[in-house]
């Protein structure tokens, strides 16, 4: 996981003129760097923009695209919508969990590379079952393809 660097956050704030009306863009930029919104970053942003920490947490928890939890370099979103479910996405999920060492109780792999999220739908029903890795959709997944995908991502890292 990337170390929190207040200089990076200050640069983001400066790009947005420390303007609290730009808070969503500021938070998006911070999350793009760290893959989540660290508590210390939100405290710093609150101090620099004059917003309360509770207001920032309100924004972070209202919008589903923000995360307050650390994530791995690769976020594996497993679709469990109807089409994917019927085509055995549960088996794909199990294979991903085995390959990464993750479970429902463990959200980030020991090597910091993986996070698995179960989602209701990825909008790719015709390609089901699907897994999205960060912004890339992987179609017609099988347990074997899922294990190969994890191995390939480990090599890339």
mmCIF file of C-alpha atoms in Angstrom:
data_model
loop_
_atom_site.group_PDB
_atom_site.id
_atom_site.type_symbol
_atom_site.label_atom_id
_atom_site.label_comp_id
_atom_site.label_asym_id
_atom_site.label_seq_id
_atom_site.Cartn_x
_atom_site.Cartn_y
_atom_site.Cartn_z
ATOM 1 C CA UNK A 1 0.000 0.000 0.000
ATOM 2 C CA UNK A 2 1.186 3.488 -0.831
ATOM 3 C CA UNK A 3 2.437 5.622 2.055
ATOM 4 C CA UNK A 4 0.323 8.709 2.776
ATOM 5 C CA UNK A 5 2.140 11.827 1.544
ATOM 6 C CA UNK A 6 0.615 15.142 2.600
ATOM 7 C CA UNK A 7 2.545 16.917 -0.168
ATOM 8 C CA UNK A 8 0.569 14.924 -2.737
ATOM 9 C CA UNK A 9 -2.669 15.855 -1.011
ATOM 10 C CA UNK A 10 -1.587 19.498 -0.833
ATOM 11 C CA UNK A 11 -0.899 19.453 -4.590
ATOM 12 C CA UNK A 12 -4.392 18.092 -5.209
ATOM 13 C CA UNK A 13 -5.884 20.752 -2.956
ATOM 14 C CA UNK A 14 -3.904 23.490 -4.720
ATOM 15 C CA UNK A 15 -5.140 22.288 -8.140
ATOM 16 C CA UNK A 16 -8.632 22.895 -6.802
ATOM 17 C CA UNK A 17 -7.722 26.136 -4.973
ATOM 18 C CA UNK A 18 -8.592 24.586 -1.580
ATOM 19 C CA UNK A 19 -12.175 25.257 -2.668
ATOM 20 C CA UNK A 20 -14.730 23.324 -0.643
ATOM 21 C CA UNK A 21 -17.188 23.553 -3.545
ATOM 22 C CA UNK A 22 -14.765 21.212 -5.364
ATOM 23 C CA UNK A 23 -14.742 18.636 -2.569
ATOM 24 C CA UNK A 24 -15.981 15.745 -4.700
ATOM 25 C CA UNK A 25 -13.257 16.336 -7.291
ATOM 26 C CA UNK A 26 -10.665 16.655 -4.518
ATOM 27 C CA UNK A 27 -11.784 13.397 -2.943
ATOM 28 C CA UNK A 28 -11.835 11.656 -6.333
ATOM 29 C CA UNK A 29 -8.261 12.762 -6.984
ATOM 30 C CA UNK A 30 -7.096 11.577 -3.552
ATOM 31 C CA UNK A 31 -8.828 8.240 -4.032
ATOM 32 C CA UNK A 32 -7.230 7.873 -7.473
ATOM 33 C CA UNK A 33 -3.801 8.105 -5.823
ATOM 34 C CA UNK A 34 -4.447 5.891 -2.778
ATOM 35 C CA UNK A 35 -7.374 3.727 -4.051
ATOM 36 C CA UNK A 36 -9.358 4.793 -0.980
ATOM 37 C CA UNK A 37 -9.795 7.828 1.282
ATOM 38 C CA UNK A 38 -7.440 7.496 4.258
ATOM 39 C CA UNK A 39 -8.707 9.031 7.515
ATOM 40 C CA UNK A 40 -5.579 11.194 7.820
ATOM 41 C CA UNK A 41 -6.170 12.548 4.313
ATOM 42 C CA UNK A 42 -9.742 13.515 5.162
ATOM 43 C CA UNK A 43 -8.569 15.240 8.344
ATOM 44 C CA UNK A 44 -6.003 17.202 6.321
ATOM 45 C CA UNK A 45 -8.547 18.120 3.636
ATOM 46 C CA UNK A 46 -10.981 19.312 6.311
ATOM 47 C CA UNK A 47 -8.349 21.563 7.845
ATOM 48 C CA UNK A 48 -7.288 23.010 4.486
ATOM 49 C CA UNK A 49 -10.795 23.622 3.100
ATOM 50 C CA UNK A 50 -12.473 24.711 6.323
ATOM 51 C CA UNK A 51 -15.001 21.892 6.071
ATOM 52 C CA UNK A 52 -15.867 19.728 9.041
ATOM 53 C CA UNK A 53 -14.636 16.155 9.083
ATOM 54 C CA UNK A 54 -18.222 14.995 9.536
ATOM 55 C CA UNK A 55 -19.231 16.773 6.316
ATOM 56 C CA UNK A 56 -16.407 15.014 4.462
ATOM 57 C CA UNK A 57 -17.441 11.639 5.887
ATOM 58 C CA UNK A 58 -20.999 12.433 4.854
ATOM 59 C CA UNK A 59 -19.871 12.921 1.259
ATOM 60 C CA UNK A 60 -17.615 9.843 1.359
ATOM 61 C CA UNK A 61 -20.378 7.589 2.666
ATOM 62 C CA UNK A 62 -23.166 9.008 0.498
ATOM 63 C CA UNK A 63 -21.472 8.319 -2.835
ATOM 64 C CA UNK A 64 -20.900 4.644 -3.578
ATOM 65 C CA UNK A 65 -17.750 5.264 -5.613
ATOM 66 C CA UNK A 66 -15.832 6.419 -2.527
ATOM 67 C CA UNK A 67 -14.187 3.953 -0.184
ATOM 68 C CA UNK A 68 -12.951 4.483 3.354
ATOM 69 C CA UNK A 69 -11.261 1.084 3.379
ATOM 70 C CA UNK A 70 -7.833 0.285 1.986
ATOM 71 C CA UNK A 71 -7.862 -1.750 -1.208
ATOM 72 C CA UNK A 72 -5.364 -3.812 -3.093
ATOM 73 C CA UNK A 73 -3.685 -2.696 -6.291
ATOM 74 C CA UNK A 74 -6.186 -4.842 -8.186
ATOM 75 C CA UNK A 75 -9.848 -4.634 -7.213
ATOM 76 C CA UNK A 76 -11.615 -7.738 -8.498
ATOM 77 C CA UNK A 77 -15.348 -7.065 -8.798
ATOM 78 C CA UNK A 78 -17.281 -10.285 -9.111
ATOM 79 C CA UNK A 79 -20.739 -9.923 -10.592
ATOM 80 C CA UNK A 80 -23.453 -11.839 -8.755
ATOM 81 C CA UNK A 81 -26.375 -10.555 -10.839
ATOM 82 C CA UNK A 82 -28.914 -13.023 -12.180
ATOM 83 C CA UNK A 83 -27.155 -13.839 -15.457
ATOM 84 C CA UNK A 84 -23.787 -14.288 -13.760
ATOM 85 C CA UNK A 85 -25.311 -16.255 -10.887
ATOM 86 C CA UNK A 86 -27.026 -18.668 -13.268
ATOM 87 C CA UNK A 87 -23.711 -19.151 -15.078
ATOM 88 C CA UNK A 88 -21.940 -20.067 -11.833
ATOM 89 C CA UNK A 89 -20.201 -16.872 -10.727
ATOM 90 C CA UNK A 90 -20.123 -18.405 -7.217
ATOM 91 C CA UNK A 91 -17.557 -20.914 -8.496
ATOM 92 C CA UNK A 92 -15.534 -18.067 -10.019
ATOM 93 C CA UNK A 93 -15.665 -16.174 -6.721
ATOM 94 C CA UNK A 94 -14.472 -19.240 -4.833
ATOM 95 C CA UNK A 95 -11.564 -19.704 -7.256
ATOM 96 C CA UNK A 96 -10.566 -16.042 -6.871
ATOM 97 C CA UNK A 97 -10.704 -16.322 -3.093
ATOM 98 C CA UNK A 98 -8.534 -19.440 -3.140
ATOM 99 C CA UNK A 99 -6.015 -17.866 -5.541
ATOM 100 C CA UNK A 100 -5.715 -14.628 -3.543
ATOM 101 C CA UNK A 101 -6.109 -15.960 -0.010
ATOM 102 C CA UNK A 102 -9.101 -13.690 0.553
ATOM 103 C CA UNK A 103 -12.467 -14.362 2.146
ATOM 104 C CA UNK A 104 -15.558 -12.424 3.184
ATOM 105 C CA UNK A 105 -13.698 -11.517 6.386
ATOM 106 C CA UNK A 106 -10.344 -10.637 4.783
ATOM 107 C CA UNK A 107 -10.562 -7.725 2.354
ATOM 108 C CA UNK A 108 -6.964 -7.190 1.209
ATOM 109 C CA UNK A 109 -4.404 -9.855 0.326
ATOM 110 C CA UNK A 110 -1.231 -10.205 2.378
ATOM 111 C CA UNK A 111 0.847 -8.915 -0.537
ATOM 112 C CA UNK A 112 -1.403 -5.847 -0.900
ATOM 113 C CA UNK A 113 -2.250 -6.754 -4.485
ATOM 114 C CA UNK A 114 -5.868 -7.888 -4.298
ATOM 115 C CA UNK A 115 -9.266 -6.899 -3.002
ATOM 116 C CA UNK A 116 -12.402 -8.789 -3.963
ATOM 117 C CA UNK A 117 -15.755 -7.040 -4.082
ATOM 118 C CA UNK A 118 -19.067 -8.722 -4.811
ATOM 119 C CA UNK A 119 -21.347 -6.501 -6.892
ATOM 120 C CA UNK A 120 -24.970 -6.809 -7.961
ATOM 121 C CA UNK A 121 -24.424 -6.120 -11.649
ATOM 122 C CA UNK A 122 -21.670 -4.946 -13.966
ATOM 123 C CA UNK A 123 -23.975 -4.431 -16.945
ATOM 124 C CA UNK A 124 -22.335 -7.129 -19.053
ATOM 125 C CA UNK A 125 -24.978 -9.842 -18.790
ATOM 126 C CA UNK A 126 -24.342 -11.139 -22.313
ATOM 127 C CA UNK A 127 -20.728 -11.831 -21.344
ATOM 128 C CA UNK A 128 -21.476 -13.546 -18.047
ATOM 129 C CA UNK A 129 -20.053 -14.517 -15.754
ATOM 130 C CA UNK A 130 -17.837 -11.459 -15.596
ATOM 131 C CA UNK A 131 -15.123 -10.142 -13.332
ATOM 132 C CA UNK A 132 -13.948 -6.551 -13.550
ATOM 133 C CA UNK A 133 -10.334 -5.857 -12.623
ATOM 134 C CA UNK A 134 -10.090 -2.150 -11.870
ATOM 135 C CA UNK A 135 -11.661 -0.838 -15.108
ATOM 136 C CA UNK A 136 -11.223 -3.893 -17.343
ATOM 137 C CA UNK A 137 -14.004 -6.441 -17.851
ATOM 138 C CA UNK A 138 -13.033 -10.103 -18.136
ATOM 139 C CA UNK A 139 -15.836 -12.071 -19.793
ATOM 140 C CA UNK A 140 -17.041 -15.658 -19.674
ATOM 141 C CA UNK A 141 -15.004 -16.434 -16.586
ATOM 142 C CA UNK A 142 -14.486 -19.941 -15.302
ATOM 143 C CA UNK A 143 -12.702 -21.014 -12.129
ATOM 144 C CA UNK A 144 -9.622 -21.944 -14.189
ATOM 145 C CA UNK A 145 -9.649 -18.608 -16.046
ATOM 146 C CA UNK A 146 -10.011 -16.836 -12.701
ATOM 147 C CA UNK A 147 -6.925 -18.566 -11.286
ATOM 148 C CA UNK A 148 -4.971 -17.759 -14.458
ATOM 149 C CA UNK A 149 -6.080 -14.128 -14.201
ATOM 150 C CA UNK A 150 -4.733 -13.854 -10.654
ATOM 151 C CA UNK A 151 -1.440 -15.462 -11.724
ATOM 152 C CA UNK A 152 -1.136 -13.025 -14.647
ATOM 153 C CA UNK A 153 -1.828 -10.038 -12.389
ATOM 154 C CA UNK A 154 0.823 -11.202 -9.914
ATOM 155 C CA UNK A 155 3.354 -11.315 -12.777
ATOM 156 C CA UNK A 156 2.399 -7.780 -13.885
ATOM 157 C CA UNK A 157 2.745 -6.357 -10.369
#
